[in-house]
Coordinates of C-alpha atoms in Angstrom, one line a residue:
Chain A
M1 CA 4.9 9.2 -18.1
L2 CA 7.3 9.1 -15.2
E3 CA 10.8 10.3 -15.9
L4 CA 13.9 10.0 -13.7
S5 CA 16.8 12.0 -14.9
H6 CA 20.2 11.3 -13.3
I7 CA 18.9 11.3 -9.8
Q8 CA 21.2 11.3 -6.8
S9 CA 20.0 10.5 -3.3
G10 CA 20.8 8.7 -0.1
Y11 CA 20.3 8.5 3.7
G12 CA 21.7 11.5 5.4
R13 CA 25.4 11.9 4.5
V14 CA 25.5 8.4 2.9
Q15 CA 24.9 8.7 -0.8
V16 CA 23.3 5.6 -2.3
L17 CA 22.1 6.8 -5.7
F18 CA 24.7 8.4 -7.9
D19 CA 23.1 8.5 -11.3
V20 CA 19.8 6.7 -11.9
S21 CA 17.7 7.5 -15.0
L22 CA 14.6 5.7 -16.2
T23 CA 11.4 6.3 -18.1
A24 CA 8.1 4.5 -17.1
K25 CA 5.4 4.8 -19.7
E26 CA 1.7 4.4 -19.4
G27 CA 0.5 0.9 -19.9
E28 CA 4.0 -0.6 -19.4
I29 CA 5.7 -2.4 -16.6
T30 CA 9.2 -1.2 -15.9
C31 CA 11.2 -3.5 -13.7
I32 CA 14.3 -2.3 -11.7
M33 CA 16.7 -5.1 -11.2
G34 CA 20.0 -5.3 -9.4
R35 CA 21.9 -7.0 -6.7
N36 CA 21.2 -6.4 -3.0
G37 CA 22.2 -2.8 -2.0
A38 CA 22.3 -1.6 -5.6
G39 CA 19.7 1.1 -4.9
K40 CA 16.4 -0.3 -6.1
T41 CA 14.4 0.5 -3.0
T42 CA 16.2 3.8 -2.6
T43 CA 15.1 4.8 -6.1
L44 CA 11.5 4.2 -5.3
K45 CA 11.8 6.2 -2.0
A46 CA 13.5 9.0 -3.9
I47 CA 10.6 9.1 -6.4
M48 CA 8.1 9.4 -3.5
G49 CA 10.1 12.2 -1.9
M50 CA 10.7 10.1 1.2
L51 CA 14.4 10.7 0.6
P52 CA 15.7 14.1 -0.7
L53 CA 17.3 14.4 -4.1
S54 CA 20.8 15.8 -4.1
G55 CA 20.8 15.9 -7.9
G56 CA 18.8 15.1 -11.0
S57 CA 15.0 15.3 -11.3
V58 CA 11.8 13.3 -11.1
A59 CA 9.0 14.4 -13.5
L60 CA 5.5 13.1 -14.1
D61 CA 3.9 14.1 -17.4
G62 CA 6.4 16.8 -17.7
V63 CA 5.8 18.3 -14.3
N64 CA 8.9 18.4 -12.1
L65 CA 8.1 16.7 -8.7
S66 CA 11.5 17.3 -7.2
D67 CA 10.5 20.5 -5.5
L68 CA 7.2 19.3 -4.2
P69 CA 6.9 18.6 -0.5
P70 CA 6.8 14.8 0.0
H71 CA 3.1 14.7 0.9
D72 CA 2.2 16.4 -2.4
V73 CA 3.9 13.6 -4.5
P74 CA 1.1 11.1 -4.0
K75 CA -1.5 13.7 -4.9
S76 CA 0.2 14.2 -8.2
G77 CA -0.6 10.6 -9.1
I78 CA 2.1 8.3 -7.7
A79 CA 1.3 5.4 -5.4
Y80 CA 3.8 3.3 -3.5
V81 CA 3.6 -0.2 -2.2
P82 CA 6.7 -0.6 0.0
Q83 CA 8.7 -3.7 0.7
G84 CA 7.3 -5.4 3.8
R85 CA 3.9 -3.7 3.1
R86 CA 4.1 -1.2 6.0
L87 CA 0.4 -1.2 6.7
F88 CA -1.0 0.9 9.5
S89 CA -1.0 -2.2 11.6
E90 CA -3.3 -1.0 14.4
L91 CA -5.9 0.3 12.0
T92 CA -8.6 -2.0 10.5
V93 CA -8.6 -2.9 6.8
A94 CA -11.4 -0.4 6.2
Q95 CA -9.4 2.4 7.9
N96 CA -6.3 1.5 6.0
L97 CA -8.3 1.9 2.8
E98 CA -9.7 5.1 4.1
V99 CA -6.2 6.6 4.5
G100 CA -5.7 5.7 0.8
L101 CA -8.9 7.5 -0.1
L102 CA -8.1 10.7 1.9
H103 CA -7.3 12.7 -1.3
T104 CA -9.5 10.7 -3.8
K105 CA -12.5 12.5 -5.2
D106 CA -14.9 9.6 -5.9
K107 CA -14.3 7.7 -2.6
A108 CA -17.2 5.3 -2.6
A109 CA -16.7 4.1 -6.2
T110 CA -12.9 3.8 -5.8
R111 CA -13.4 1.8 -2.6
E112 CA -15.8 -0.6 -4.4
E113 CA -13.4 -1.0 -7.3
V114 CA -10.6 -1.9 -5.0
L115 CA -12.8 -4.3 -3.0
D116 CA -13.9 -5.9 -6.3
L117 CA -10.3 -6.4 -7.2
F118 CA -9.5 -8.0 -3.8
P119 CA -12.8 -9.6 -2.6
R120 CA -11.0 -11.1 0.3
L121 CA -10.6 -7.7 1.8
R122 CA -14.3 -7.1 1.8
E123 CA -14.7 -10.0 4.2
R124 CA -12.0 -8.6 6.5
L125 CA -13.0 -4.9 6.6
K126 CA -13.3 -4.7 10.4
Q127 CA -10.2 -6.8 11.1
Q128 CA -7.1 -5.2 12.3
A129 CA -4.4 -5.1 9.6
D130 CA -1.7 -6.9 11.6
T131 CA -4.0 -9.9 12.1
L132 CA -4.2 -10.6 8.4
S133 CA -2.2 -13.3 6.7
G134 CA 0.8 -12.3 4.6
G135 CA -1.1 -12.5 1.3
E136 CA -4.0 -10.6 2.7
Q137 CA -1.6 -7.9 3.9
Q138 CA -0.1 -7.6 0.5
M139 CA -3.6 -7.3 -1.0
L140 CA -4.4 -4.5 1.5
A141 CA -1.1 -2.8 0.7
M142 CA -1.9 -2.8 -3.0
G143 CA -5.5 -1.9 -2.4
R144 CA -4.6 1.0 -0.2
A145 CA -2.2 2.3 -2.9
L146 CA -4.8 1.9 -5.7
C147 CA -7.3 3.9 -3.6
L148 CA -5.2 6.9 -4.7
R149 CA -6.3 6.3 -8.3
P150 CA -2.6 6.7 -9.3
K151 CA -1.2 7.2 -12.8
V152 CA 2.0 5.5 -11.6
L153 CA 2.2 2.5 -9.3
L154 CA 5.5 1.7 -7.5
L155 CA 5.8 -1.8 -6.3
D156 CA 8.7 -3.0 -4.1
E157 CA 9.0 -6.7 -4.1
P158 CA 5.3 -7.4 -3.9
T159 CA 5.6 -11.2 -4.1
E160 CA 8.2 -11.5 -1.3
G161 CA 7.4 -14.3 1.1
L162 CA 4.0 -15.2 -0.5
Q163 CA 2.7 -18.6 -1.5
P164 CA 2.4 -19.4 -5.2
S165 CA -1.4 -18.9 -5.4
M166 CA -1.0 -15.4 -3.9
I167 CA 1.9 -14.6 -6.3
D168 CA -0.4 -15.5 -9.2
L169 CA -3.1 -13.2 -7.8
I170 CA -0.7 -10.3 -7.4
R171 CA 0.6 -10.8 -10.9
D172 CA -2.9 -10.8 -12.3
V173 CA -3.6 -7.5 -10.5
V174 CA -0.4 -5.9 -11.8
L175 CA -1.4 -7.0 -15.3
Q176 CA -4.8 -5.5 -14.8
M177 CA -3.2 -2.2 -13.8
K178 CA -1.1 -2.3 -16.9
S179 CA -4.2 -2.9 -19.0
R180 CA -5.8 0.1 -17.3
N181 CA -3.0 2.2 -18.6
L182 CA -1.1 2.7 -15.4
A183 CA 2.7 3.0 -15.5
V184 CA 4.0 0.3 -13.2
V185 CA 7.5 0.4 -11.7
L186 CA 8.4 -2.9 -10.2
V187 CA 11.3 -3.9 -8.0
E188 CA 11.4 -7.7 -8.1
Q189 CA 14.0 -10.4 -7.4
R190 CA 12.2 -13.3 -9.1
I191 CA 13.5 -13.3 -12.6
D192 CA 10.8 -15.6 -14.0
A193 CA 8.1 -13.2 -12.9
V194 CA 9.9 -10.3 -14.4
L195 CA 10.4 -12.0 -17.8
N196 CA 6.8 -12.9 -17.8
I197 CA 5.2 -9.6 -17.1
A198 CA 7.7 -6.7 -17.5
D199 CA 8.0 -4.7 -20.7
Q200 CA 11.4 -3.3 -19.9
V201 CA 14.1 -3.8 -17.4
V202 CA 16.5 -1.3 -15.9
F203 CA 19.6 -2.7 -14.4
V204 CA 21.0 -0.9 -11.4
E205 CA 24.4 -1.3 -9.9
N206 CA 26.1 0.7 -7.1
G207 CA 23.5 3.4 -7.4
R208 CA 23.8 3.8 -11.1
S209 CA 21.4 2.7 -13.9
L210 CA 23.7 0.9 -16.3
E211 CA 21.4 -0.4 -19.0
T212 CA 17.7 -0.4 -20.0
T213 CA 16.5 -3.3 -22.1
D214 CA 13.2 -4.7 -23.2
T215 CA 12.2 -8.1 -21.9
G216 CA 12.0 -9.6 -25.3
A217 CA 15.7 -8.9 -25.9
L218 CA 16.5 -10.1 -22.4
R219 CA 14.8 -13.4 -23.1
E220 CA 16.9 -13.8 -26.2
N221 CA 20.0 -12.7 -24.5
P222 CA 20.0 -13.9 -20.9
E223 CA 23.7 -13.3 -20.6
K224 CA 22.8 -9.8 -19.2
L225 CA 21.1 -11.4 -16.2
H226 CA 24.3 -13.3 -15.5
H227 CA 26.3 -10.1 -16.0
Y228 CA 24.2 -7.8 -13.8
L229 CA 22.7 -10.2 -11.3
G230 CA 25.2 -13.0 -11.2
V231 CA 22.6 -15.7 -11.8
Chain B
M1 CA -14.3 12.2 61.5
E2 CA -14.5 8.4 61.3
F3 CA -12.4 6.5 58.9
G4 CA -15.1 5.8 56.3
P5 CA -16.3 9.3 55.7
H6 CA -12.7 10.5 55.9
L7 CA -11.8 8.1 53.1
L8 CA -14.7 9.3 51.0
L9 CA -13.5 12.8 51.4
A10 CA -10.0 11.9 50.5
S11 CA -11.2 10.0 47.5
L12 CA -13.1 13.0 46.2
E13 CA -10.0 15.1 46.6
G14 CA -8.1 12.4 44.7
A15 CA -10.7 12.3 42.0
T16 CA -10.3 16.0 41.4
T17 CA -6.5 15.6 41.2
A18 CA -7.0 12.6 38.9
A19 CA -9.3 14.5 36.6
V20 CA -6.9 17.4 36.1
L21 CA -3.9 15.0 35.9
A22 CA -5.7 12.9 33.3
L23 CA -6.1 15.9 31.0
T24 CA -2.5 17.1 31.5
A25 CA -1.0 13.7 31.1
M26 CA -3.1 13.0 28.1
G27 CA -1.6 16.0 26.4
L28 CA 1.9 14.7 27.1
S29 CA 1.0 11.2 26.0
I30 CA -0.5 12.3 22.7
V31 CA 2.6 14.3 21.9
F32 CA 4.9 11.4 22.7
G33 CA 2.6 8.9 21.0
V34 CA 2.3 10.7 17.7
M35 CA 5.6 12.7 17.5
R36 CA 7.9 10.6 19.7
V37 CA 8.8 13.9 21.4
V38 CA 9.4 14.1 25.1
N39 CA 8.0 17.6 25.9
V40 CA 9.8 18.8 29.0
A41 CA 8.1 22.2 28.6
H42 CA 4.6 20.6 29.0
G43 CA 4.3 21.9 32.6
E44 CA 5.0 25.4 31.4
F45 CA 2.2 25.3 28.9
Y46 CA 0.0 24.2 31.9
M47 CA 1.4 27.2 33.8
I48 CA 0.7 29.6 31.0
G49 CA -2.8 28.3 30.7
A50 CA -3.4 29.1 34.4
V51 CA -1.8 32.6 34.0
L52 CA -3.8 33.4 30.9
A53 CA -6.9 32.2 32.8
W54 CA -6.2 34.7 35.5
F55 CA -5.6 37.4 32.9
I56 CA -8.7 36.7 30.9
A57 CA -10.9 36.3 34.0
T58 CA -9.8 39.6 35.5
S59 CA -9.9 41.4 32.1
V60 CA -13.5 40.2 31.5
G61 CA -14.6 41.3 35.0
A62 CA -18.3 41.1 35.2
H63 CA -19.7 37.8 36.7
P64 CA -17.0 35.2 37.7
A65 CA -18.8 32.7 35.6
L66 CA -18.4 34.8 32.5
G67 CA -14.7 35.3 33.0
F68 CA -14.2 31.6 33.7
V69 CA -16.0 30.5 30.6
A70 CA -14.0 33.0 28.5
A71 CA -10.8 31.7 30.1
L72 CA -11.8 28.1 29.4
L73 CA -12.4 28.8 25.8
I74 CA -9.6 31.3 25.0
A75 CA -6.7 30.2 27.2
P76 CA -6.3 26.7 25.8
L77 CA -6.6 28.1 22.2
L78 CA -3.8 30.6 22.8
V79 CA -1.6 28.0 24.5
G80 CA -2.3 25.7 21.6
F81 CA -1.2 28.3 19.1
L82 CA 1.9 29.1 21.2
A83 CA 2.9 25.4 21.3
A84 CA 2.3 25.1 17.5
G85 CA 4.6 28.1 17.1
V86 CA 7.2 26.4 19.2
D87 CA 6.9 23.3 17.0
R88 CA 7.3 25.3 13.8
L89 CA 10.1 27.5 15.0
I90 CA 12.1 25.0 17.0
L91 CA 11.2 21.3 16.8
R92 CA 10.7 21.3 13.1
H93 CA 14.2 22.8 12.5
I94 CA 15.9 20.1 14.6
N95 CA 13.9 17.5 12.6
Y96 CA 12.3 16.0 15.7
D97 CA 15.5 14.4 16.7
P98 CA 14.7 12.7 20.1
E99 CA 17.8 13.9 22.0
R100 CA 17.8 17.4 20.6
T101 CA 14.0 17.8 21.3
I102 CA 14.6 17.1 25.0
V103 CA 17.3 19.9 25.1
A104 CA 15.1 22.2 23.0
T105 CA 12.1 21.8 25.2
I106 CA 14.2 22.3 28.4
G107 CA 15.2 25.6 26.8
T108 CA 11.6 26.4 26.0
L109 CA 10.7 25.6 29.6
Y110 CA 13.0 28.3 30.9
I111 CA 12.1 30.8 28.3
L112 CA 8.4 30.5 29.1
Q113 CA 8.9 30.4 32.8
Q114 CA 11.2 33.5 33.0
T115 CA 9.1 35.4 30.5
T116 CA 6.1 34.8 32.7
L117 CA 8.1 35.9 35.8
M118 CA 9.2 39.1 34.0
T119 CA 5.6 39.9 32.9
F120 CA 3.2 38.3 35.3
G121 CA 5.5 38.7 38.3
P122 CA 6.3 36.2 41.2
D123 CA 2.9 36.5 43.0
A124 CA 0.3 33.8 43.1
R125 CA -3.0 35.1 41.9
P126 CA -6.4 33.5 42.4
V127 CA -9.2 33.1 39.9
E128 CA -12.7 33.1 41.3
P129 CA -14.6 29.9 40.7
P130 CA -17.8 30.4 38.6
F131 CA -19.8 28.7 41.3
N132 CA -18.7 27.2 44.5
S133 CA -21.5 26.0 46.8
R134 CA -20.7 23.6 49.5
I135 CA -22.4 20.2 49.2
A136 CA -22.8 18.1 52.3
L137 CA -22.2 14.4 51.6
P138 CA -24.2 11.7 53.2
W139 CA -22.7 8.6 54.9
F140 CA -24.3 5.3 55.3
E141 CA -24.0 3.1 58.4
W142 CA -25.4 -0.1 59.7
G143 CA -27.2 0.9 62.8
E144 CA -29.8 -0.6 65.1
N145 CA -32.6 0.1 62.6
G146 CA -30.7 -1.3 59.6
F147 CA -29.0 1.0 57.1
E148 CA -29.1 4.7 58.2
F149 CA -27.7 7.6 56.5
Y150 CA -26.6 10.9 58.0
F151 CA -24.4 13.9 57.2
P152 CA -21.2 13.7 59.2
W153 CA -19.7 17.0 60.2
G154 CA -17.0 18.1 57.8
L155 CA -17.9 15.5 55.0
S156 CA -18.5 17.9 52.2
T157 CA -17.2 19.0 48.8
T158 CA -17.8 21.9 46.5
S159 CA -20.0 22.0 43.4
Y160 CA -16.9 23.4 41.6
K161 CA -14.8 20.3 42.4
L162 CA -17.6 18.0 41.1
F163 CA -17.7 20.2 38.0
V164 CA -14.0 19.7 37.4
I165 CA -14.4 16.0 37.5
A166 CA -17.4 16.0 35.2
A167 CA -15.7 18.4 32.8
A168 CA -12.6 16.3 32.6
V169 CA -14.7 13.2 31.9
V170 CA -16.6 14.9 29.1
I171 CA -13.5 16.4 27.5
L172 CA -11.7 13.0 27.6
I173 CA -14.7 11.2 26.1
T174 CA -14.9 13.9 23.4
L175 CA -11.2 13.5 22.7
W176 CA -11.5 9.7 22.5
L177 CA -14.4 10.0 20.1
A178 CA -12.4 12.5 18.0
I179 CA -9.4 10.2 17.8
T180 CA -11.3 7.1 17.0
R181 CA -14.3 8.3 14.9
T182 CA -13.2 11.3 12.9
K183 CA -11.0 11.8 9.8
A184 CA -8.6 14.0 11.8
G185 CA -8.3 11.2 14.3
L186 CA -7.5 8.7 11.5
V187 CA -4.9 11.0 10.1
M188 CA -3.3 11.3 13.6
R189 CA -3.3 7.6 14.2
A190 CA -1.9 6.9 10.7
T191 CA 0.9 9.4 11.4
Q192 CA 1.5 7.9 14.8
Q193 CA 1.9 4.4 13.3
D194 CA 4.1 5.2 10.3
S195 CA 4.8 8.8 9.5
D196 CA 6.7 8.0 6.3
M197 CA 3.8 6.0 4.9
A198 CA 1.3 8.6 6.1
Q199 CA 3.3 11.1 4.0
A200 CA 3.2 8.7 1.1
F201 CA -0.6 8.9 1.2
G202 CA -0.7 12.7 1.1
I203 CA -0.8 13.4 4.8
P204 CA 1.2 16.6 5.6
V205 CA 3.0 15.1 8.6
K206 CA 4.7 18.3 9.7
T207 CA 1.3 20.1 9.9
V208 CA -0.1 17.1 11.8
Y209 CA 2.9 17.4 14.3
S210 CA 2.2 21.1 14.8
V211 CA -1.5 20.4 15.4
V212 CA -0.7 17.6 17.8
F213 CA 1.8 19.6 19.7
G214 CA -0.7 22.4 20.0
L215 CA -3.4 19.9 21.1
G216 CA -1.2 18.4 23.8
A217 CA -0.4 21.8 25.2
G218 CA -4.0 22.9 24.9
L219 CA -5.1 19.9 27.0
A220 CA -2.6 20.9 29.7
A221 CA -4.0 24.4 29.5
I222 CA -7.6 23.1 30.0
G223 CA -6.4 21.2 33.1
A224 CA -4.8 24.4 34.4
V225 CA -7.9 26.6 33.7
L226 CA -10.0 24.0 35.6
V227 CA -7.6 23.9 38.5
V228 CA -6.8 27.6 38.9
P229 CA -10.0 28.4 40.9
I230 CA -8.9 25.7 43.4
Q231 CA -5.2 26.5 43.5
Q232 CA -3.7 29.8 42.2
A233 CA -1.8 30.8 39.2
Y234 CA 1.9 31.5 39.6
Y235 CA 5.0 31.1 37.5
L236 CA 6.4 28.0 39.1
M237 CA 3.2 26.0 39.2
G238 CA 4.2 23.8 36.1
H239 CA 6.7 21.6 38.0
D240 CA 4.4 19.2 39.8
P241 CA 2.0 18.6 36.8
L242 CA 5.1 17.9 34.6
L243 CA 6.5 15.4 37.1
L244 CA 3.2 13.7 37.7
S245 CA 2.4 13.7 34.0
F246 CA 5.6 11.9 33.2
I247 CA 4.9 9.4 36.0
V248 CA 1.5 8.8 34.7
V249 CA 2.6 8.4 31.1
I250 CA 5.4 6.0 32.1
I251 CA 3.1 3.9 34.3
G252 CA 0.3 3.9 31.7
G253 CA 2.7 3.0 28.8
L254 CA 4.4 5.5 26.6
G255 CA 1.8 6.7 24.0
S256 CA -1.0 4.6 25.3
L257 CA -4.1 6.7 25.8
P258 CA -6.2 4.2 27.8
G259 CA -3.0 3.4 29.9
T260 CA -2.7 7.1 30.6
I261 CA -6.2 7.4 31.9
I262 CA -5.8 4.3 34.1
A263 CA -2.5 5.6 35.5
A264 CA -3.9 9.1 36.0
I265 CA -6.7 7.7 38.1
L266 CA -4.3 5.5 40.1
I267 CA -1.8 8.3 40.8
G268 CA -4.4 11.0 41.2
M269 CA -6.5 9.0 43.7
A270 CA -3.3 7.9 45.6
D271 CA -2.1 11.5 45.6
G272 CA -5.4 12.8 47.0
I273 CA -5.9 10.0 49.6
I274 CA -2.3 10.0 50.8
S275 CA -2.2 13.8 51.0
V276 CA -5.3 13.8 53.1
F277 CA -4.4 11.0 55.5
F278 CA -0.6 11.7 55.6
T279 CA 1.3 14.4 53.7
P280 CA 1.6 15.5 50.0
T281 CA 5.3 14.7 50.2
L282 CA 4.5 11.1 51.0
A283 CA 2.1 11.1 48.1
K284 CA 4.9 12.1 45.7
I285 CA 7.2 9.4 47.2
F286 CA 4.5 6.9 46.6
A287 CA 4.0 8.0 43.0
T288 CA 7.8 7.8 42.4
L289 CA 8.0 4.4 44.0
V290 CA 5.2 3.1 41.7
V291 CA 7.0 4.4 38.6
A292 CA 10.2 2.8 39.8
M293 CA 8.4 -0.6 40.3
V294 CA 6.8 -0.3 36.9
L295 CA 10.1 0.4 35.3
V296 CA 11.6 -2.6 37.0
F297 CA 8.8 -5.1 36.5
R298 CA 6.9 -3.8 33.5
P299 CA 9.1 -1.4 31.6
K300 CA 6.6 -1.0 28.8
G301 CA 4.0 0.3 31.3
L302 CA 0.6 -1.0 32.1
L303 CA -0.8 -0.9 28.5
G304 CA 2.3 0.0 26.6
K305 CA 3.6 -1.8 23.5
S306 CA 7.2 -2.3 22.7
T307 CA 8.5 0.3 20.3
S308 CA 10.6 -1.0 17.4

């Protein structure tokens, strides 16, 4: 279980997060929603240690991650699929996966599992990452993250700019991860997608988590979407 | 000597210069490519490599070959550790900020140079080559009886210079294989392309930076150990390699390893040929002109990619 407790963070002297708390449980999809600039991506970066915490704490299964060096955070079981994919563009598909497998024990089996999940990648193993289509790049970004065999998967707008068939595929994979008992933390702008797959939604505004609600309640009371997102 | 044999002689001199320059510039290029650090102290690591080579070779005594082999193995390692120390003590603390690293490495340059002056002294000191037999080179000419070959007077090189060229080629091929075929190379390339994401996959980026900074300096030191039996070790010898390495790296394309090799061959050969036919000063003017033209007409360099 991933637990964020009143975290504060930002970029240099610019504080972006003032008080964000959330709990992501195994086998659940937790969605962070908010307007542009609310601090959704910053929250994911702070979890990964890519931005330093100036207050609060991040804990996984009761172990405080806040004091770990950033490169030890993924080893503790958190994988991150960033917005815009950020693949190692000059490396091949196989090499991108290999980077994901660097700290995984059962490399061959994990690689096969990932390639079974995204068969398209198997056909593109020797292709340079930046020559893939947008959908294939997203598959690779997710596959690379899953190579870590994480307990928690952080996804930042995974369906951004993708065609509908690819969005369905990504949604199916996210649901599979949920069924495999991963805790998924999702930043997503598409409300329909969130209402369909998420278990709980955390609304973030001006760097503060204001409310956590389960999606069932949100479907019954969509007023909150109007209130927090203006839609 | 006629023009043809003279040109061959000049080309061989150029090839030796190119070989050493390729190693030195490759070190600078790797450091910039992976860390985005402009290492102004690179020439001083080269100089320290040469000074250490002298120290090790004279300490070992015995046969010159034994001292040279010891220098070739130990000096680059010591220089690599020294550079890794500079990274940990200085560059890491200024967070690899591009402007501040330039100032910090300028400071490092003077510290290393003046420390060497205070300990090693101002004199140039030679290192005996491990072997140095003179090899006469043949020249071919179309004569009355068809192709004829003969040995023109003065057309010769030394076995050591040929060794320098061969050694540089072997080291560069090994480096290329290490970067493209090994796990360490993969880690380096991932860090080069996106250090934040490399970290998000468990790569200790700061350690990678220390290793890369040490590797870059170690390559310069290898170049220096190879060159010190031809030139001599002295405390100001880092200036020219630094200038030429920057010229090569800019012409080749910042951070592009194949570009660095091509540019080192171009500048090294031109340096050798122009120095033999005209003067070394004219060779430097030529190199500077080439870099100016590249900056005007192809700012990214021969094989460089735009950095965003």
